[in-house]
Amino acid sequence: MEPTFTSLLPPILAIVLAVATRRVLLPLTAGVALGCLLVVEEGEPWYQALITFYETITWTITDGSHLRVLQFSLLLGAMVGVLEIGGAMASFIAGVAKRIKGRRGAQSLVALSGLAIFFDDYANTLLVGGTMRSTTDRFKVSRSKLAYLVDSTAAPVAGLSLISTWAVTEIMYMEDGLKDAGVEGASAGFQLFLESIPYRFYPWLALVMVFLIALTGRDYGPMKAEEEKAVGGRADQDEPADQDGGKQEFESTTASADDSQSTSELRRCLGEIYAAVVQTERPQQLIAHQGTGVAWVPTLIPVIVCILTVIGVMVYTGYQQVGPQSEEMSMLRYIGALLDECDSYLALVIGGGAGWLVALGAHLSAWSCPAKRLLFGSLRGAAQMLPAMAILWLAWSLSHLTEKEFLNTGGYLASLLNESLNATLLPSVVFVVAGLVAFSTGTSWGTMAILTPLSVSLAIQMQQVAGAGLDPSGAICVATAGSVLAGAIFGDHCSPISDTTVLSSRASGCDHVAHVRTQAPYALTVAAISIVLGTVPAAFGVSPWLLLLLGSVALWAVVRFIGRTTDRPAPRKQVSPGKQVSPKQEGRESTGRPQRVR
């Protein structure tokens, strides 16, 4: 089909409706429906569009690789659900928190806990925010700071992780874009995913910013004012009520980018079941093991088993195709050949299943958690993935319709932008567009679903026009692929309607408006440096690792010269009646170090 302007209408309609309705499922459905109408050739009956619609959604849901992606999503969600409901992970974090001293130590623990829970942003947000509140309150760290530390580690670390609910989704979207551009390969999407990791400048630098803020104790903008209020005992907290036995918690944790009637009803029903289980079978072992070493067994072992299983199956399936290493082949090239020929989707499914089974076994044996509770935890975790799976399904359908044999959207965009846009500016433009879409819709997943296939296909075709050929490893293509995810997370951090932003403020007990207002300046700072010292020079071939180093130095300079520390007042010593305390003694902390008087 000869590409024309009409080939842009389905994705444009999806984006416009997503911005207008702040939903994802309905806009994607409308985009698929419009695409089916446009591919009907002249002279064919109108109901051919209905047939095309049915064939498209049926093919995308029955495709072998797509089915494995959905299976992995359910299994990983079930594993996360077991880790959440079993209580071991919360106890593990609480036990570590008891060993922290000082405001900076408390903030650093929040950041480190966020890195540890790398497999899911929802689990990260709820577990870290909920378990660290008492610790940060004890050291007078504001709830706004806690919400920022939680929110700015959850999505970035999940987006960068090789084993997470994000990874397999990103791989599929990239693979769809490569297919649209005519690039075939069993693991082409997986290789592009790996190569784009260092080009995701915003997530990397957002994590750097989190640790700079936590370790230096410096803040600026509205966050500085919130920290001063917290130190002075005047923090504005918004403690969420929890008087429904966990039902409200369940419904909020399963909130997604789209709140359709069906998913809302499903969450309500499962929430009632979950609340009943929590009320009747809350494990006494959670109290008995609080802060003890046994907590690490059911917490870490399932995640480790999942990772090792995925790696092992990938190596095994790759070895089945490549065979033993030859003498003239270097180890690096051999590993690349194994990854290129491996069955990554099968590895993810087996790894997810192994992690879930080990999580069940660990909680039953080491944690003595009731089997019924673990069963409903698995159901709860899997249910959290259903809205995201629906988004995946429709995104696959829309991407299928934009391929060369149908609308050829990428080909038209490439020919259009090649005349007006320098290819080296594409990663930066994609980053900004993804940020705007995510900010307007409140969903990074929906943004990736709409933009990733289109952006990857466009980048390769612009490279081809520039004479670089169909090379998915080119700097422009890899940087563009990384920019979609980076921009989506950036817009998510700034959006007041983002699901993770709402969850972060709620889990941290922070006023939602205060969280958005205090986090935005930090997110904008990181985004500006990500463009100036990231996407722009990366498109010209500069090493992304060097750019990440320069960006980190720039962030340090901003925090060092713009940020200001917030000193904690010295605790007053108990004075026996009649005993006089000199002003000099009163100005000292319990450590004997003089306290600065303001």
Coordinates of C-alpha atoms in Angstrom, one line a residue:
M1 CA 0.0 0.0 0.0
E2 CA 1.4 3.4 -1.0
P3 CA 1.8 5.4 2.2
T4 CA -0.1 8.7 2.4
F5 CA -1.1 11.1 5.1
T6 CA -4.0 8.8 6.1
S7 CA -1.5 6.3 7.4
L8 CA -0.8 8.7 10.3
L9 CA -4.4 9.0 11.3
P10 CA -4.7 5.8 13.5
P11 CA -1.8 6.6 15.8
I12 CA -2.7 10.3 15.8
L13 CA -6.3 9.4 16.8
A14 CA -4.9 7.1 19.6
I15 CA -2.7 9.9 20.9
V16 CA -5.3 12.6 20.7
L17 CA -8.0 10.5 22.4
A18 CA -5.5 9.4 25.1
V19 CA -4.7 13.0 25.9
A20 CA -8.3 14.0 25.9
T21 CA -9.8 11.1 27.8
R22 CA -6.7 10.3 30.0
R23 CA -7.3 6.7 29.2
V24 CA -5.5 4.2 27.0
L25 CA -7.7 1.2 26.1
L26 CA -10.4 3.2 24.4
P27 CA -8.0 5.3 22.3
L28 CA -6.1 2.3 21.2
T29 CA -9.3 0.5 20.2
A30 CA -10.4 3.5 18.2
G31 CA -7.0 3.6 16.5
V32 CA -7.2 -0.1 15.6
A33 CA -10.8 0.4 14.3
L34 CA -9.8 3.4 12.1
G35 CA -6.8 1.5 10.8
C36 CA -9.1 -1.4 9.7
L37 CA -11.3 1.1 7.9
L38 CA -8.3 2.6 6.0
V39 CA -6.9 -0.7 4.8
V40 CA -10.2 -1.6 3.1
E41 CA -9.5 -1.3 -0.6
E42 CA -11.8 0.5 -3.0
G43 CA -14.6 -1.8 -4.2
E44 CA -14.6 -4.0 -1.2
P45 CA -17.8 -4.1 1.0
W46 CA -17.8 -2.0 4.2
Y47 CA -18.0 -5.1 6.4
Q48 CA -14.5 -6.0 5.3
A49 CA -13.3 -3.6 7.9
L50 CA -15.1 -5.8 10.6
I51 CA -13.4 -8.9 9.2
T52 CA -10.0 -7.1 9.2
F53 CA -10.6 -6.0 12.8
Y54 CA -11.4 -9.6 13.9
E55 CA -8.5 -11.1 12.0
T56 CA -6.1 -8.5 13.5
I57 CA -6.9 -8.9 17.1
T58 CA -7.2 -12.6 16.7
W59 CA -3.7 -12.9 15.1
T60 CA -2.1 -10.7 17.7
I61 CA -3.5 -12.7 20.7
T62 CA -2.7 -16.1 19.1
D63 CA 0.9 -15.3 18.0
G64 CA 3.3 -17.6 19.8
S65 CA 5.7 -14.9 21.0
H66 CA 2.8 -12.8 22.1
L67 CA 1.3 -15.6 24.1
R68 CA 4.6 -16.2 25.9
V69 CA 4.8 -12.5 26.8
L70 CA 1.3 -12.7 28.3
Q71 CA 2.2 -15.8 30.2
F72 CA 5.4 -14.2 31.6
S73 CA 3.4 -11.2 32.7
L74 CA 0.9 -13.3 34.6
L75 CA 3.6 -15.4 36.2
L76 CA 5.8 -12.5 37.3
G77 CA 2.7 -10.7 38.6
A78 CA 1.8 -13.8 40.6
M79 CA 5.3 -13.9 42.1
V80 CA 5.2 -10.2 43.0
G81 CA 1.8 -10.8 44.6
V82 CA 3.1 -13.6 46.7
L83 CA 6.1 -11.5 47.9
E84 CA 3.7 -8.6 48.7
I85 CA 1.0 -10.6 50.6
G86 CA 3.3 -13.0 52.3
G87 CA 4.8 -10.1 54.4
A88 CA 8.4 -11.3 54.2
M89 CA 9.6 -8.5 52.0
A90 CA 8.0 -5.8 54.2
S91 CA 9.6 -7.5 57.2
F92 CA 13.0 -7.6 55.5
I93 CA 13.0 -3.9 54.7
A94 CA 11.8 -3.1 58.3
G95 CA 14.6 -5.1 59.8
V96 CA 17.2 -3.3 57.8
A97 CA 15.6 0.1 58.7
K98 CA 16.3 -0.5 62.4
R99 CA 20.0 -0.2 61.8
I100 CA 19.8 3.3 60.2
K101 CA 21.0 6.4 62.0
G102 CA 20.6 10.0 60.8
R103 CA 18.5 11.7 58.1
R104 CA 20.8 11.0 55.3
G105 CA 21.0 7.3 56.2
A106 CA 17.2 7.1 56.2
Q107 CA 17.0 8.7 52.8
S108 CA 19.8 6.4 51.5
L109 CA 18.0 3.3 52.7
V110 CA 14.8 4.4 50.9
A111 CA 16.9 4.7 47.7
L112 CA 18.7 1.4 48.2
S113 CA 15.4 -0.4 48.9
G114 CA 14.0 1.0 45.7
L115 CA 17.0 -0.5 43.8
A116 CA 16.5 -3.9 45.5
I117 CA 12.8 -4.2 44.3
F118 CA 13.7 -3.9 40.6
F119 CA 11.1 -6.3 39.1
D120 CA 8.0 -4.1 39.3
D121 CA 7.3 -0.4 39.8
Y122 CA 4.0 -1.0 41.6
A123 CA 5.5 -3.4 44.1
N124 CA 8.5 -1.0 44.5
T125 CA 6.3 2.0 45.2
L126 CA 3.9 0.3 47.7
L127 CA 6.4 -1.8 49.6
V128 CA 9.1 0.9 50.0
G129 CA 6.7 3.7 50.6
G130 CA 4.6 1.8 53.1
T131 CA 7.5 0.2 55.1
M132 CA 9.8 3.2 55.3
R133 CA 7.3 5.8 56.5
S134 CA 8.0 5.1 60.2
T135 CA 11.7 5.3 59.6
T136 CA 11.7 8.6 57.7
D137 CA 9.2 10.1 60.2
R138 CA 11.6 9.1 63.1
F139 CA 14.4 11.1 61.5
K140 CA 12.2 14.0 60.4
V141 CA 12.4 13.4 56.7
S142 CA 9.3 15.0 55.0
R143 CA 6.7 12.8 53.4
S144 CA 7.2 14.8 50.2
K145 CA 10.9 13.7 50.2
L146 CA 9.9 10.1 50.9
A147 CA 7.4 10.2 48.0
Y148 CA 10.1 11.6 45.7
L149 CA 12.6 9.0 46.6
V150 CA 10.1 6.2 46.1
D151 CA 8.6 7.6 42.8
S152 CA 12.0 8.4 41.3
T153 CA 13.4 4.9 41.9
A154 CA 10.4 2.8 41.1
A155 CA 9.9 3.3 37.3
P156 CA 13.5 4.1 36.4
V157 CA 14.9 0.9 38.0
A158 CA 12.1 -1.3 36.6
G159 CA 12.6 0.3 33.2
L160 CA 16.3 -0.4 33.2
S161 CA 16.1 -3.9 34.7
L162 CA 16.6 -7.0 32.5
I163 CA 14.1 -9.0 34.6
S164 CA 11.0 -6.9 35.3
T165 CA 7.4 -6.4 34.2
W166 CA 8.7 -3.7 31.9
A167 CA 11.4 -5.5 30.1
V168 CA 9.4 -8.0 28.1
T169 CA 6.9 -5.3 27.1
E170 CA 9.7 -3.0 25.8
I171 CA 11.2 -5.9 23.9
M172 CA 7.9 -6.6 22.1
Y173 CA 7.3 -3.0 21.2
M174 CA 10.9 -2.7 19.8
E175 CA 10.5 -5.9 17.9
D176 CA 7.3 -4.6 16.3
G177 CA 9.1 -1.5 15.2
L178 CA 11.9 -3.5 13.7
K179 CA 9.5 -5.7 11.8
D180 CA 7.8 -2.6 10.4
A181 CA 11.1 -1.4 9.1
G182 CA 11.9 -4.7 7.5
V183 CA 14.5 -5.9 10.1
E184 CA 14.0 -9.6 10.9
G185 CA 15.7 -11.7 13.5
A186 CA 14.8 -14.2 16.2
S187 CA 16.2 -11.9 18.9
A188 CA 16.5 -8.5 17.1
G189 CA 14.2 -6.8 19.6
F190 CA 16.1 -8.3 22.6
Q191 CA 19.4 -7.1 21.2
L192 CA 18.0 -3.6 20.6
F193 CA 16.7 -3.6 24.1
L194 CA 20.1 -4.4 25.5
E195 CA 21.9 -1.9 23.4
S196 CA 19.5 0.9 24.3
I197 CA 20.0 0.5 28.0
P198 CA 22.9 3.0 28.3
Y199 CA 21.0 5.4 26.0
R200 CA 18.1 5.7 28.5
F201 CA 19.6 8.9 30.0
Y202 CA 16.7 10.1 32.0
P203 CA 16.2 6.9 34.1
W204 CA 19.9 6.6 34.8
L205 CA 20.3 10.2 35.8
A206 CA 17.1 10.2 37.8
L207 CA 18.7 7.5 39.9
V208 CA 21.9 9.5 40.2
M209 CA 19.9 12.5 41.3
V210 CA 18.1 10.4 44.0
F211 CA 21.3 9.3 45.6
L212 CA 22.9 12.8 45.3
I213 CA 19.9 14.3 47.1
A214 CA 19.9 11.5 49.7
L215 CA 23.7 11.4 50.4
T216 CA 24.3 15.1 50.5
G217 CA 21.1 16.1 52.3
R218 CA 20.8 19.1 50.0
D219 CA 17.5 20.3 48.4
Y220 CA 16.2 23.2 46.4
G221 CA 12.9 24.6 45.3
P222 CA 9.6 23.5 47.1
M223 CA 11.3 20.4 48.5
K224 CA 13.6 22.6 50.6
A225 CA 10.6 24.2 52.2
E226 CA 9.0 20.9 52.9
E227 CA 12.2 19.6 54.5
E228 CA 12.4 22.6 56.7
K229 CA 8.8 22.1 57.8
A230 CA 9.5 18.5 58.6
V231 CA 12.5 19.3 60.7
G232 CA 10.5 21.9 62.5
G233 CA 7.7 19.5 63.2
R234 CA 5.2 21.3 60.8
A235 CA 5.1 18.8 58.0
D236 CA 1.8 18.5 56.1
Q237 CA 1.0 14.8 56.0
D238 CA -1.9 13.0 54.3
E239 CA -2.1 9.7 56.0
P240 CA -4.4 7.4 54.0
A241 CA -7.1 5.7 56.0
D242 CA -7.0 1.9 56.0
Q243 CA -10.2 0.8 57.8
D244 CA -11.4 -1.7 55.2
G245 CA -9.2 -4.6 56.0
G246 CA -7.0 -4.1 52.9
K247 CA -9.8 -3.7 50.3
Q248 CA -8.9 -0.1 49.6
E249 CA -5.2 -1.0 49.4
F250 CA -5.9 -3.7 46.9
E251 CA -8.0 -1.5 44.6
S252 CA -5.5 1.3 44.6
T253 CA -2.6 -1.1 43.9
T254 CA -4.3 -2.6 41.0
A255 CA -5.1 0.8 39.5
S256 CA -3.9 1.1 36.0
A257 CA -3.6 3.6 33.2
D258 CA -7.1 2.8 32.2
D259 CA -10.0 2.5 34.6
S260 CA -12.5 0.8 32.4
Q261 CA -15.7 -0.6 33.9
S262 CA -14.6 -4.2 33.4
T263 CA -11.2 -3.9 35.1
S264 CA -12.7 -1.7 37.9
E265 CA -15.3 -4.3 38.6
L266 CA -12.7 -7.1 38.6
R267 CA -10.6 -5.1 41.1
R268 CA -13.6 -4.5 43.3
C269 CA -14.5 -8.2 43.4
L270 CA -10.9 -9.4 44.0
G271 CA -10.5 -6.6 46.6
E272 CA -13.4 -8.0 48.6
I273 CA -11.9 -11.5 48.5
Y274 CA -8.5 -10.2 49.4
A275 CA -9.8 -8.2 52.3
A276 CA -11.5 -11.2 53.7
V277 CA -8.3 -13.3 53.5
V278 CA -6.2 -10.5 55.1
Q279 CA -8.7 -10.1 58.0
T280 CA -9.1 -13.8 58.8
E281 CA -5.7 -15.2 58.0
R282 CA -3.1 -12.6 58.7
P283 CA 0.0 -14.6 59.5
Q284 CA 1.3 -14.4 63.0
Q285 CA 4.8 -15.2 61.6
L286 CA 5.0 -11.7 60.3
I287 CA 5.2 -10.4 63.9
A288 CA 7.4 -13.3 65.1
H289 CA 10.0 -12.8 62.3
Q290 CA 9.8 -9.0 62.2
G291 CA 13.4 -7.8 61.4
T292 CA 14.9 -11.3 61.7
G293 CA 17.3 -12.9 59.3
V294 CA 14.8 -15.5 58.1
A295 CA 13.0 -12.8 56.1
W296 CA 15.6 -12.8 53.3
V297 CA 14.9 -16.4 52.4
P298 CA 11.4 -15.9 50.9
T299 CA 12.3 -12.4 49.8
L300 CA 15.5 -12.8 47.8
I301 CA 15.6 -16.4 46.8
P302 CA 12.6 -16.3 44.4
V303 CA 14.1 -13.3 42.6
I304 CA 17.5 -14.9 42.3
V305 CA 16.0 -18.1 41.0
C306 CA 14.0 -16.2 38.4
I307 CA 17.1 -14.4 37.2
L308 CA 19.3 -17.4 37.1
T309 CA 16.7 -19.5 35.4
V310 CA 16.2 -16.9 32.7
I311 CA 19.9 -16.7 32.0
G312 CA 20.3 -20.5 32.1
V313 CA 17.5 -21.1 29.6
M314 CA 18.8 -18.4 27.3
V315 CA 22.2 -19.9 27.3
Y316 CA 20.9 -23.4 26.7
T317 CA 18.6 -22.5 23.9
G318 CA 21.3 -20.3 22.3
Y319 CA 23.8 -23.2 22.6
Q320 CA 21.3 -25.5 20.9
Q321 CA 21.5 -23.3 17.8
V322 CA 25.1 -22.1 17.8
G323 CA 26.9 -25.1 19.2
P324 CA 30.3 -24.9 21.0
Q325 CA 32.6 -22.0 20.7
S326 CA 35.1 -22.1 17.9
E327 CA 38.7 -21.3 18.3
E328 CA 38.6 -18.2 16.1
M329 CA 35.6 -16.8 17.8
S330 CA 36.2 -14.5 20.8
M331 CA 34.2 -14.9 24.0
L332 CA 32.4 -11.6 23.5
R333 CA 31.3 -12.6 20.0
Y334 CA 30.2 -16.0 21.2
I335 CA 28.1 -14.6 23.9
G336 CA 26.5 -12.2 21.3
A337 CA 25.8 -15.2 19.1
L338 CA 24.1 -17.1 22.0
L339 CA 21.9 -14.1 22.7
D340 CA 21.1 -13.6 19.1
E341 CA 19.9 -17.3 18.6
C342 CA 18.4 -17.9 22.1
D343 CA 14.7 -18.2 22.8
S344 CA 14.3 -15.3 25.1
Y345 CA 10.5 -15.5 25.4
L346 CA 10.7 -19.2 26.5
A347 CA 13.4 -18.2 29.0
L348 CA 11.2 -15.5 30.5
V349 CA 8.2 -17.9 30.8
I350 CA 10.3 -20.6 32.5
G351 CA 12.0 -18.1 34.7
G352 CA 8.8 -16.5 35.8
G353 CA 7.2 -19.9 36.6
A354 CA 10.3 -20.9 38.6
G355 CA 10.3 -17.7 40.6
W356 CA 6.6 -18.0 41.4
L357 CA 6.9 -21.6 42.5
V358 CA 10.0 -20.9 44.7
A359 CA 8.2 -17.9 46.2
L360 CA 5.3 -20.2 47.2
G361 CA 7.6 -22.8 48.6
A362 CA 9.7 -20.4 50.5
H363 CA 6.7 -18.7 52.1
L364 CA 5.1 -22.0 53.0
S365 CA 8.3 -23.5 54.6
A366 CA 10.4 -20.6 56.0
W367 CA 7.6 -18.2 56.6
S368 CA 4.7 -20.6 57.5
C369 CA 2.3 -18.5 55.5
P370 CA -1.2 -19.9 55.0
A371 CA -1.7 -21.5 51.6
K372 CA -5.0 -19.8 51.0
R373 CA -3.4 -16.4 51.6
L374 CA -0.6 -17.2 49.1
L375 CA -3.2 -18.4 46.5
F376 CA -5.1 -15.1 46.7
G377 CA -1.8 -13.2 46.7
S378 CA -0.9 -14.9 43.4
L379 CA -4.4 -14.1 42.0
R380 CA -4.0 -10.5 43.2
G381 CA -0.6 -10.1 41.5
A382 CA -1.8 -11.6 38.3
A383 CA -4.9 -9.4 38.3
Q384 CA -2.7 -6.3 38.5
M385 CA -1.2 -7.3 35.1
L386 CA -4.5 -7.6 33.3
P387 CA -5.0 -4.0 32.3
A388 CA -1.4 -3.8 31.1
M389 CA -1.9 -7.0 29.1
A390 CA -5.0 -5.5 27.5
I391 CA -2.9 -2.4 26.5
L392 CA -0.3 -4.8 25.1
W393 CA -2.9 -6.6 23.0
L394 CA -4.3 -3.5 21.4
A395 CA -0.9 -2.0 20.9
W396 CA 0.2 -5.1 19.0
S397 CA -2.9 -4.8 16.8
L398 CA -2.3 -1.1 16.1
S399 CA 1.4 -1.8 15.3
H400 CA 0.4 -4.7 13.0
L401 CA -1.8 -2.3 11.0
T402 CA 1.0 0.2 10.6
E403 CA 3.4 -2.3 9.0
K404 CA 4.6 -2.1 5.4
E405 CA 2.0 -4.4 3.9
F406 CA -0.9 -2.3 5.3
L407 CA -0.6 1.4 6.1
N408 CA 3.2 1.7 6.0
T409 CA 3.1 4.5 8.6
G410 CA 6.8 4.4 9.3
G411 CA 7.7 4.7 5.6
Y412 CA 5.5 7.8 5.2
L413 CA 6.9 9.5 8.4
A414 CA 10.5 8.7 7.3
S415 CA 10.0 10.4 3.9
L416 CA 8.2 13.3 5.5
L417 CA 10.6 14.0 8.3
N418 CA 13.7 13.4 6.2
E419 CA 13.0 16.6 4.3
S420 CA 12.4 18.7 7.4
L421 CA 14.2 17.1 10.4
N422 CA 17.8 16.2 10.7
A423 CA 18.1 12.5 11.8
T424 CA 20.5 13.4 14.6
L425 CA 17.7 15.4 16.3
L426 CA 15.3 12.5 16.2
P427 CA 16.2 11.0 19.7
S428 CA 15.7 14.4 21.3
V429 CA 12.4 15.1 19.6
V430 CA 11.1 11.6 20.5
F431 CA 12.1 12.2 24.1
V432 CA 10.2 15.5 24.3
V433 CA 7.1 14.0 22.5
A434 CA 7.1 10.9 24.7
G435 CA 7.3 13.2 27.8
L436 CA 4.4 15.3 26.6
V437 CA 2.2 12.3 25.8
A438 CA 3.0 10.6 29.2
F439 CA 2.4 13.9 31.1
S440 CA -1.0 14.3 29.3
T441 CA -2.2 10.7 29.6
G442 CA -0.6 9.8 32.9
T443 CA 0.7 6.5 31.7
S444 CA 4.2 5.6 30.6
W445 CA 3.1 2.1 29.4
G446 CA 0.5 3.7 27.1
T447 CA 3.1 6.1 25.8
M448 CA 5.5 3.3 25.0
A449 CA 2.7 1.3 23.4
I450 CA 1.8 4.1 21.0
L451 CA 5.3 5.6 20.3
T452 CA 7.9 2.8 20.5
P453 CA 7.0 0.8 17.3
L454 CA 6.6 4.0 15.4
S455 CA 9.8 5.6 16.6
V456 CA 12.0 2.6 16.1
S457 CA 10.7 2.0 12.6
L458 CA 11.1 5.7 11.8
A459 CA 14.7 5.8 13.1
I460 CA 15.8 2.9 11.0
Q461 CA 14.1 4.2 7.9
M462 CA 15.7 7.7 8.4
Q463 CA 19.1 5.9 8.8
Q464 CA 18.5 4.1 5.6
V465 CA 17.7 7.3 3.7
A466 CA 20.9 8.7 5.2
G467 CA 22.9 5.8 3.8
A468 CA 23.4 3.8 7.0
G469 CA 21.2 0.8 5.8
L470 CA 18.9 -1.3 8.0
D471 CA 21.2 -1.3 11.0
P472 CA 19.3 -1.5 14.3
S473 CA 22.6 -1.0 16.1
G474 CA 23.1 2.5 14.7
A475 CA 23.5 5.3 17.1
I476 CA 20.3 7.1 16.0
C477 CA 18.2 4.0 16.2
V478 CA 19.5 2.9 19.6
A479 CA 19.3 6.4 21.0
T480 CA 15.7 6.8 19.7
A481 CA 14.6 3.5 21.2
G482 CA 16.0 4.5 24.6
S483 CA 14.4 8.0 24.3
V484 CA 10.9 6.6 24.2
L485 CA 11.2 4.9 27.5
A486 CA 13.1 7.8 29.0
G487 CA 10.6 10.4 27.9
A488 CA 7.7 8.2 29.1
I489 CA 9.1 8.0 32.6
F490 CA 9.9 11.7 32.6
G491 CA 6.4 12.6 31.7
D492 CA 5.1 10.1 34.3
H493 CA 7.1 11.8 37.0
C494 CA 5.7 15.2 36.2
S495 CA 2.1 14.2 35.7
P496 CA -0.4 14.6 38.5
I497 CA -2.7 11.9 37.0
S498 CA 0.1 9.3 36.6
D499 CA -0.7 6.0 38.3
T500 CA 2.7 5.6 39.9
T501 CA 2.7 9.2 41.0
V502 CA -0.6 8.7 42.8
L503 CA 0.5 5.4 44.3
S504 CA 3.8 7.0 45.5
S505 CA 2.0 9.8 47.3
R506 CA -0.6 7.5 48.8
A507 CA 1.9 4.8 49.9
S508 CA 4.2 7.5 51.4
G509 CA 1.3 9.2 53.2
C510 CA 2.0 12.5 51.4
D511 CA -0.3 15.1 50.0
H512 CA -0.6 14.4 46.3
V513 CA -0.3 18.0 45.1
A514 CA 2.7 18.5 47.4
H515 CA 4.4 15.4 45.9
V516 CA 3.9 16.6 42.3
R517 CA 5.0 20.2 43.2
T518 CA 8.2 19.1 44.9
Q519 CA 9.2 16.4 42.5
A520 CA 8.7 18.4 39.3
P521 CA 11.8 20.7 39.7
Y522 CA 14.1 17.7 40.1
A523 CA 12.5 15.9 37.2
L524 CA 12.9 18.9 34.9
T525 CA 16.5 19.4 36.0
V526 CA 17.3 15.8 35.1
A527 CA 15.4 16.0 31.8
A528 CA 17.2 19.1 30.7
I529 CA 20.6 17.5 31.4
S530 CA 19.5 14.3 29.7
I531 CA 18.9 16.3 26.5
V532 CA 21.9 18.6 26.5
L533 CA 24.4 16.0 27.7
G534 CA 22.5 12.9 26.5
T535 CA 20.3 12.5 23.5
V536 CA 21.9 15.3 21.4
P537 CA 25.5 14.2 21.5
A538 CA 24.6 10.5 21.6
A539 CA 23.0 10.9 18.1
F540 CA 26.4 12.0 16.8
G541 CA 28.1 8.8 18.1
V542 CA 29.4 10.0 21.5
S543 CA 29.8 7.1 24.0
P544 CA 26.7 7.0 26.2
W545 CA 28.8 5.9 29.2
L546 CA 30.9 9.1 28.8
L547 CA 27.7 11.1 28.6
L548 CA 26.2 9.5 31.7
L549 CA 29.4 10.4 33.5
L550 CA 29.2 14.0 32.3
G551 CA 25.5 14.2 33.2
S552 CA 26.2 12.9 36.7
V553 CA 28.9 15.5 37.2
A554 CA 26.4 18.2 36.0
L555 CA 23.8 17.0 38.5
W556 CA 26.3 17.0 41.3
A557 CA 27.2 20.6 40.4
V558 CA 23.5 21.6 40.5
V559 CA 22.9 19.9 43.8
R560 CA 26.2 21.3 45.3
F561 CA 25.8 24.9 44.3
I562 CA 22.0 25.3 44.2
G563 CA 20.9 22.9 46.9
R564 CA 21.0 23.8 50.6
T565 CA 21.2 21.4 53.6
T566 CA 18.5 21.2 56.2
D567 CA 20.0 20.8 59.7
R568 CA 18.1 18.9 62.3
P569 CA 17.6 20.6 65.6
A570 CA 19.5 19.1 68.5
P571 CA 17.4 17.0 70.8
R572 CA 17.0 18.6 74.2
K573 CA 18.6 16.7 77.1
Q574 CA 16.5 15.9 80.1
V575 CA 17.5 18.2 82.9
S576 CA 16.9 17.4 86.5
P577 CA 15.1 20.1 88.6
G578 CA 17.2 22.9 89.7
K579 CA 20.1 22.1 87.4
Q580 CA 21.2 24.9 85.1
V581 CA 22.2 24.3 81.5
S582 CA 24.5 26.8 79.8
P583 CA 23.6 28.1 76.3
K584 CA 26.8 26.5 75.0
Q585 CA 25.7 23.1 76.4
E586 CA 22.2 23.6 75.1
G587 CA 23.5 24.1 71.5
R588 CA 25.2 20.8 71.4
E589 CA 23.8 17.5 70.1
S590 CA 23.9 14.3 72.0
T591 CA 27.2 13.5 70.2
G592 CA 28.8 16.5 71.7
R593 CA 29.2 18.2 68.3
P594 CA 28.2 21.9 68.3
Q595 CA 24.9 22.6 66.6
R596 CA 24.7 25.6 64.3
V597 CA 22.2 28.2 65.6
R598 CA 20.1 29.9 62.9

